Amino acid sequence: MLNNRTPTEKQIEAARANGKKSRGPVTPQGKFNSAHSRSSLGPLARTVVLDGESAERFGELVDALHAELLPESPVEIQLVESMAVARWRQMRFWALEKATIAAEVAKARGPAATFGPARPDPANLDPASSFTSAPASGSPPIDLTVIACNALVNGSPWTEHMSRTENRHDRLYNRAMTLFHKHRAWRREELKISAAIPEMH
C-alpha cells in the first residue's frame, strides 16, 4: 500500500538528516537528475513562495522529498515538486487558519487587543502545538478560543473555504504521489524490456 499522507515536520527533519548522510547520486542519470532538480528549485521557489515566507524552508521541504523518493527522471522530479508545492500551500493555509483564529480571539478580548502578524510564515508553524503543548505565556484562555472558533463557524464561509482548500491540497499531494509510483513502475518495466531486446537477436 502506498503511503500517500503528507509528511509531518518530524518526517521532513528525519528525511533531511538521512539526505545529509547520503553519498548522493552515483550514476550519470542520477547526477543529471540531481543537478536538474537544484537548477529548477530557484524558479520554482520564486513562483510558489510568497514575500515573507522562507524560500530556504521550501527548499528544505523539496530536498527532504527528494531524499525520501530519489526521483530517477525529469517526470519524477516534476511530480516530487508538485508534492512539495501542495504540502507548502497546505501549510500556508494552516498558518492562515491560526492567524484567523488569533484575530477572532483578539476581537473577543475587546477593542484594546492587538492582532498578530497578518501573514505568518509557514516555516514557523507547528500545527500540533496547540493541542500537545502547554499554553504559551500570554496565550488566550480556552474559552476565548472556543468563542473565536464559534464565531468563525457561524458567521462566515471562511472555515468552509479553508476546509475545502486543505482537502484540495491533500488530494493534489496524494495524486502526485500515486502518479510518481505508477510512472516509476512503468519506467522500470520499460527499461527491463529495452535491456532484454538485444538478447533476443
PDB file of C-alpha atoms in Angstrom:
ATOM      1  CA  MET A   1       0.000   0.000   0.000  1.00  0.00           C
ATOM      2  CA  LEU A   2       1.331   3.429  -0.930  1.00  0.00           C
ATOM      3  CA  ASN A   3       1.981   5.956   1.788  1.00  0.00           C
ATOM      4  CA  ASN A   4       0.143   8.996   0.432  1.00  0.00           C
ATOM      5  CA  ARG A   5      -0.016  11.018   3.616  1.00  0.00           C
ATOM      6  CA  THR A   6       1.667  14.393   3.575  1.00  0.00           C
ATOM      7  CA  PRO A   7       4.901  14.387   5.606  1.00  0.00           C
ATOM      8  CA  THR A   8       4.945  15.838   9.102  1.00  0.00           C
ATOM      9  CA  GLU A   9       7.634  18.239  10.297  1.00  0.00           C
ATOM     10  CA  LYS A  10       9.380  15.372  12.136  1.00  0.00           C
ATOM     11  CA  GLN A  11       9.379  13.272   8.960  1.00  0.00           C
ATOM     12  CA  ILE A  12      10.812  16.173   6.976  1.00  0.00           C
ATOM     13  CA  GLU A  13      13.566  16.610   9.568  1.00  0.00           C
ATOM     14  CA  ALA A  14      14.336  12.851   9.504  1.00  0.00           C
ATOM     15  CA  ALA A  15      14.422  12.758   5.713  1.00  0.00           C
ATOM     16  CA  ARG A  16      16.675  15.805   5.669  1.00  0.00           C
ATOM     17  CA  ALA A  17      19.072  14.104   8.110  1.00  0.00           C
ATOM     18  CA  ASN A  18      19.091  10.941   6.011  1.00  0.00           C
ATOM     19  CA  GLY A  19      19.751  13.011   2.917  1.00  0.00           C
ATOM     20  CA  LYS A  20      22.828  14.516   4.547  1.00  0.00           C
ATOM     21  CA  LYS A  21      24.181  11.001   5.202  1.00  0.00           C
ATOM     22  CA  SER A  22      23.682  10.002   1.573  1.00  0.00           C
ATOM     23  CA  ARG A  23      26.673   9.993  -0.731  1.00  0.00           C
ATOM     24  CA  GLY A  24      24.467  11.390  -3.468  1.00  0.00           C
ATOM     25  CA  PRO A  25      23.715  10.030  -6.927  1.00  0.00           C
ATOM     26  CA  VAL A  26      26.360   7.755  -8.402  1.00  0.00           C
ATOM     27  CA  THR A  27      25.019   7.004 -11.895  1.00  0.00           C
ATOM     28  CA  PRO A  28      25.248   9.543 -14.748  1.00  0.00           C
ATOM     29  CA  GLN A  29      21.443   9.679 -14.918  1.00  0.00           C
ATOM     30  CA  GLY A  30      21.212  10.217 -11.168  1.00  0.00           C
ATOM     31  CA  LYS A  31      23.777  13.005 -11.267  1.00  0.00           C
ATOM     32  CA  PHE A  32      21.902  14.659 -14.136  1.00  0.00           C
ATOM     33  CA  ASN A  33      18.605  14.469 -12.255  1.00  0.00           C
ATOM     34  CA  SER A  34      20.171  15.879  -9.077  1.00  0.00           C
ATOM     35  CA  ALA A  35      21.682  18.809 -10.981  1.00  0.00           C
ATOM     36  CA  HIS A  36      18.383  19.401 -12.784  1.00  0.00           C
ATOM     37  CA  SER A  37      16.407  19.451  -9.534  1.00  0.00           C
ATOM     38  CA  ARG A  38      18.726  22.013  -7.929  1.00  0.00           C
ATOM     39  CA  SER A  39      18.774  24.258 -11.005  1.00  0.00           C
ATOM     40  CA  SER A  40      14.964  24.249 -11.166  1.00  0.00           C
ATOM     41  CA  LEU A  41      14.455  24.981  -7.460  1.00  0.00           C
ATOM     42  CA  GLY A  42      15.133  28.725  -7.757  1.00  0.00           C
ATOM     43  CA  PRO A  43      12.433  29.404 -10.369  1.00  0.00           C
ATOM     44  CA  LEU A  44      10.031  27.092  -8.521  1.00  0.00           C
ATOM     45  CA  ALA A  45      10.559  28.873  -5.215  1.00  0.00           C
ATOM     46  CA  ARG A  46      10.115  32.288  -6.856  1.00  0.00           C
ATOM     47  CA  THR A  47       6.808  31.096  -8.268  1.00  0.00           C
ATOM     48  CA  VAL A  48       5.446  29.447  -5.102  1.00  0.00           C
ATOM     49  CA  VAL A  49       6.959  31.174  -2.052  1.00  0.00           C
ATOM     50  CA  LEU A  50       5.260  34.445  -1.071  1.00  0.00           C
ATOM     51  CA  ASP A  51       7.029  37.520   0.244  1.00  0.00           C
ATOM     52  CA  GLY A  52       7.579  36.993   3.955  1.00  0.00           C
ATOM     53  CA  GLU A  53       7.773  33.212   3.614  1.00  0.00           C
ATOM     54  CA  SER A  54      11.021  31.270   3.791  1.00  0.00           C
ATOM     55  CA  ALA A  55      12.416  30.141   0.438  1.00  0.00           C
ATOM     56  CA  GLU A  56      15.076  28.252   2.404  1.00  0.00           C
ATOM     57  CA  ARG A  57      12.478  26.192   4.263  1.00  0.00           C
ATOM     58  CA  PHE A  58      10.680  25.495   0.987  1.00  0.00           C
ATOM     59  CA  GLY A  59      13.976  24.265  -0.440  1.00  0.00           C
ATOM     60  CA  GLU A  60      14.434  22.015   2.588  1.00  0.00           C
ATOM     61  CA  LEU A  61      10.971  20.558   2.001  1.00  0.00           C
ATOM     62  CA  VAL A  62      11.852  19.812  -1.641  1.00  0.00           C
ATOM     63  CA  ASP A  63      15.192  18.307  -0.581  1.00  0.00           C
ATOM     64  CA  ALA A  64      13.502  16.104   2.036  1.00  0.00           C
ATOM     65  CA  LEU A  65      11.079  14.705  -0.537  1.00  0.00           C
ATOM     66  CA  HIS A  66      13.963  14.142  -2.979  1.00  0.00           C
ATOM     67  CA  ALA A  67      15.917  12.291  -0.280  1.00  0.00           C
ATOM     68  CA  GLU A  68      12.893  10.107   0.503  1.00  0.00           C
ATOM     69  CA  LEU A  69      11.756   9.311  -3.052  1.00  0.00           C
ATOM     70  CA  LEU A  70      15.010   9.593  -5.064  1.00  0.00           C
ATOM     71  CA  PRO A  71      13.429  10.617  -8.404  1.00  0.00           C
ATOM     72  CA  GLU A  72      15.069   8.992 -11.404  1.00  0.00           C
ATOM     73  CA  SER A  73      13.720  11.006 -14.342  1.00  0.00           C
ATOM     74  CA  PRO A  74      12.549  14.538 -15.198  1.00  0.00           C
ATOM     75  CA  VAL A  75       8.925  13.410 -14.891  1.00  0.00           C
ATOM     76  CA  GLU A  76       9.550  12.033 -11.396  1.00  0.00           C
ATOM     77  CA  ILE A  77      11.318  15.265 -10.437  1.00  0.00           C
ATOM     78  CA  GLN A  78       8.286  17.277 -11.564  1.00  0.00           C
ATOM     79  CA  LEU A  79       5.937  15.057  -9.548  1.00  0.00           C
ATOM     80  CA  VAL A  80       8.111  15.482  -6.444  1.00  0.00           C
ATOM     81  CA  GLU A  81       7.975  19.248  -6.964  1.00  0.00           C
ATOM     82  CA  SER A  82       4.177  19.036  -7.271  1.00  0.00           C
ATOM     83  CA  MET A  83       4.077  17.229  -3.917  1.00  0.00           C
ATOM     84  CA  ALA A  84       6.256  19.917  -2.333  1.00  0.00           C
ATOM     85  CA  VAL A  85       4.064  22.727  -3.692  1.00  0.00           C
ATOM     86  CA  ALA A  86       0.870  21.044  -2.447  1.00  0.00           C
ATOM     87  CA  ARG A  87       2.389  20.496   1.003  1.00  0.00           C
ATOM     88  CA  TRP A  88       3.688  24.097   1.190  1.00  0.00           C
ATOM     89  CA  ARG A  89       0.319  25.584   0.255  1.00  0.00           C
ATOM     90  CA  GLN A  90      -1.399  23.340   2.790  1.00  0.00           C
ATOM     91  CA  MET A  91       0.973  24.610   5.486  1.00  0.00           C
ATOM     92  CA  ARG A  92       0.227  28.180   4.370  1.00  0.00           C
ATOM     93  CA  PHE A  93      -3.486  27.652   4.940  1.00  0.00           C
ATOM     94  CA  TRP A  94      -2.808  26.139   8.339  1.00  0.00           C
ATOM     95  CA  ALA A  95      -0.916  29.319   9.173  1.00  0.00           C
ATOM     96  CA  LEU A  96      -3.764  31.460   7.844  1.00  0.00           C
ATOM     97  CA  GLU A  97      -6.248  29.471   9.906  1.00  0.00           C
ATOM     98  CA  LYS A  98      -4.149  30.077  13.008  1.00  0.00           C
ATOM     99  CA  ALA A  99      -3.927  33.807  12.240  1.00  0.00           C
ATOM    100  CA  THR A 100      -7.682  33.996  11.617  1.00  0.00           C
ATOM    101  CA  ILE A 101      -8.489  32.348  14.946  1.00  0.00           C
ATOM    102  CA  ALA A 102      -5.983  34.672  16.660  1.00  0.00           C
ATOM    103  CA  ALA A 103      -7.771  37.657  15.124  1.00  0.00           C
ATOM    104  CA  GLU A 104     -11.130  36.409  16.399  1.00  0.00           C
ATOM    105  CA  VAL A 105      -9.625  35.862  19.867  1.00  0.00           C
ATOM    106  CA  ALA A 106      -8.396  39.455  19.789  1.00  0.00           C
ATOM    107  CA  LYS A 107     -11.905  40.630  18.902  1.00  0.00           C
ATOM    108  CA  ALA A 108     -13.349  38.578  21.770  1.00  0.00           C
ATOM    109  CA  ARG A 109     -10.904  40.198  24.179  1.00  0.00           C
ATOM    110  CA  GLY A 110     -12.076  43.659  23.216  1.00  0.00           C
ATOM    111  CA  PRO A 111     -11.001  46.757  21.257  1.00  0.00           C
ATOM    112  CA  ALA A 112      -7.728  47.094  23.148  1.00  0.00           C
ATOM    113  CA  ALA A 113      -6.461  43.723  21.936  1.00  0.00           C
ATOM    114  CA  THR A 114      -3.705  43.638  19.365  1.00  0.00           C
ATOM    115  CA  PHE A 115      -3.574  41.433  16.331  1.00  0.00           C
ATOM    116  CA  GLY A 116      -0.754  39.094  15.419  1.00  0.00           C
ATOM    117  CA  PRO A 117       1.021  39.089  12.062  1.00  0.00           C
ATOM    118  CA  ALA A 118      -1.359  39.152   9.104  1.00  0.00           C
ATOM    119  CA  ARG A 119       0.597  36.508   7.179  1.00  0.00           C
ATOM    120  CA  PRO A 120       2.631  34.167   9.404  1.00  0.00           C
ATOM    121  CA  ASP A 121       5.458  32.180   7.856  1.00  0.00           C
ATOM    122  CA  PRO A 122       4.500  28.506   7.417  1.00  0.00           C
ATOM    123  CA  ALA A 123       8.103  27.668   8.339  1.00  0.00           C
ATOM    124  CA  ASN A 124       7.364  28.736  11.926  1.00  0.00           C
ATOM    125  CA  LEU A 125       4.117  26.821  12.194  1.00  0.00           C
ATOM    126  CA  ASP A 126       3.673  23.711  14.308  1.00  0.00           C
ATOM    127  CA  PRO A 127       0.036  22.764  13.729  1.00  0.00           C
ATOM    128  CA  ALA A 128       0.030  20.226  16.561  1.00  0.00           C
ATOM    129  CA  SER A 129       1.470  22.546  19.204  1.00  0.00           C
ATOM    130  CA  SER A 130      -1.923  23.997  20.211  1.00  0.00           C
ATOM    131  CA  PHE A 131      -3.101  20.541  21.245  1.00  0.00           C
ATOM    132  CA  THR A 132       0.041  18.874  22.587  1.00  0.00           C
ATOM    133  CA  SER A 133       1.980  21.643  24.303  1.00  0.00           C
ATOM    134  CA  ALA A 134       1.401  23.641  27.435  1.00  0.00           C
ATOM    135  CA  PRO A 135      -0.156  27.083  26.784  1.00  0.00           C
ATOM    136  CA  ALA A 136       2.437  29.712  25.979  1.00  0.00           C
ATOM    137  CA  SER A 137       2.830  32.711  28.221  1.00  0.00           C
ATOM    138  CA  GLY A 138       0.136  35.257  27.385  1.00  0.00           C
ATOM    139  CA  SER A 139      -1.898  32.784  25.312  1.00  0.00           C
ATOM    140  CA  PRO A 140      -5.692  33.226  25.384  1.00  0.00           C
ATOM    141  CA  PRO A 141      -7.744  31.089  27.751  1.00  0.00           C
ATOM    142  CA  ILE A 142      -9.517  28.182  26.105  1.00  0.00           C
ATOM    143  CA  ASP A 143     -12.961  29.811  26.446  1.00  0.00           C
ATOM    144  CA  LEU A 144     -11.866  32.725  24.249  1.00  0.00           C
ATOM    145  CA  THR A 145     -10.558  30.280  21.655  1.00  0.00           C
ATOM    146  CA  VAL A 146     -13.907  28.450  21.677  1.00  0.00           C
ATOM    147  CA  ILE A 147     -15.778  31.745  21.254  1.00  0.00           C
ATOM    148  CA  ALA A 148     -13.491  32.671  18.369  1.00  0.00           C
ATOM    149  CA  CYS A 149     -13.965  29.315  16.619  1.00  0.00           C
ATOM    150  CA  ASN A 150     -17.742  29.511  17.048  1.00  0.00           C
ATOM    151  CA  ALA A 151     -17.766  32.995  15.559  1.00  0.00           C
ATOM    152  CA  LEU A 152     -15.844  31.753  12.534  1.00  0.00           C
ATOM    153  CA  VAL A 153     -18.098  28.731  12.031  1.00  0.00           C
ATOM    154  CA  ASN A 154     -21.387  30.602  12.481  1.00  0.00           C
ATOM    155  CA  GLY A 155     -20.625  33.951  10.935  1.00  0.00           C
ATOM    156  CA  SER A 156     -18.512  33.333   7.860  1.00  0.00           C
ATOM    157  CA  PRO A 157     -17.934  30.892   4.983  1.00  0.00           C
ATOM    158  CA  TRP A 158     -14.203  31.207   5.707  1.00  0.00           C
ATOM    159  CA  THR A 159     -13.905  27.950   7.648  1.00  0.00           C
ATOM    160  CA  GLU A 160     -15.707  26.030   4.915  1.00  0.00           C
ATOM    161  CA  HIS A 161     -13.363  27.563   2.352  1.00  0.00           C
ATOM    162  CA  MET A 162     -10.362  26.648   4.499  1.00  0.00           C
ATOM    163  CA  SER A 163     -11.548  23.054   4.807  1.00  0.00           C
ATOM    164  CA  ARG A 164     -12.118  22.717   1.059  1.00  0.00           C
ATOM    165  CA  THR A 165      -8.728  24.228   0.299  1.00  0.00           C
ATOM    166  CA  GLU A 166      -6.886  21.975   2.758  1.00  0.00           C
ATOM    167  CA  ASN A 167      -8.594  18.892   1.328  1.00  0.00           C
ATOM    168  CA  ARG A 168      -7.795  20.025  -2.212  1.00  0.00           C
ATOM    169  CA  HIS A 169      -4.081  20.333  -1.484  1.00  0.00           C
ATOM    170  CA  ASP A 170      -4.129  16.975   0.291  1.00  0.00           C
ATOM    171  CA  ARG A 171      -5.700  15.388  -2.804  1.00  0.00           C
ATOM    172  CA  LEU A 172      -3.134  17.059  -5.068  1.00  0.00           C
ATOM    173  CA  TYR A 173      -0.315  15.700  -2.909  1.00  0.00           C
ATOM    174  CA  ASN A 174      -1.798  12.193  -2.925  1.00  0.00           C
ATOM    175  CA  ARG A 175      -2.402  12.281  -6.678  1.00  0.00           C
ATOM    176  CA  ALA A 176       1.186  13.340  -7.391  1.00  0.00           C
ATOM    177  CA  MET A 177       2.470  10.575  -5.092  1.00  0.00           C
ATOM    178  CA  THR A 178       0.322   7.954  -6.831  1.00  0.00           C
ATOM    179  CA  LEU A 179       1.410   9.123 -10.282  1.00  0.00           C
ATOM    180  CA  PHE A 180       5.034   9.084  -9.130  1.00  0.00           C
ATOM    181  CA  HIS A 181       4.885   5.401  -8.163  1.00  0.00           C
ATOM    182  CA  LYS A 182       2.912   4.453 -11.272  1.00  0.00           C
ATOM    183  CA  HIS A 183       5.408   6.229 -13.511  1.00  0.00           C
ATOM    184  CA  ARG A 184       8.346   4.642 -11.713  1.00  0.00           C
ATOM    185  CA  ALA A 185       6.883   1.143 -12.106  1.00  0.00           C
ATOM    186  CA  TRP A 186       6.148   1.771 -15.796  1.00  0.00           C
ATOM    187  CA  ARG A 187       9.606   3.253 -16.449  1.00  0.00           C
ATOM    188  CA  ARG A 188      11.461   0.399 -14.778  1.00  0.00           C
ATOM    189  CA  GLU A 189       9.410  -2.136 -16.714  1.00  0.00           C
ATOM    190  CA  GLU A 190      10.260  -0.314 -19.951  1.00  0.00           C
ATOM    191  CA  LEU A 191      13.945  -0.376 -19.027  1.00  0.00           C
ATOM    192  CA  LYS A 192      13.756  -4.132 -18.428  1.00  0.00           C
ATOM    193  CA  ILE A 193      12.131  -4.655 -21.826  1.00  0.00           C
ATOM    194  CA  SER A 194      14.721  -2.455 -23.546  1.00  0.00           C
ATOM    195  CA  ALA A 195      17.561  -4.349 -21.867  1.00  0.00           C
ATOM    196  CA  ALA A 196      16.083  -7.702 -22.952  1.00  0.00           C
ATOM    197  CA  ILE A 197      15.629  -6.796 -26.621  1.00  0.00           C
ATOM    198  CA  PRO A 198      19.340  -7.223 -27.669  1.00  0.00           C
ATOM    199  CA  GLU A 199      19.384 -10.676 -26.075  1.00  0.00           C
ATOM    200  CA  MET A 200      16.585 -11.811 -28.378  1.00  0.00           C
ATOM    201  CA  HIS A 201      18.708 -11.323 -31.545  1.00  0.00           C
TER     202      HIS A 201
END
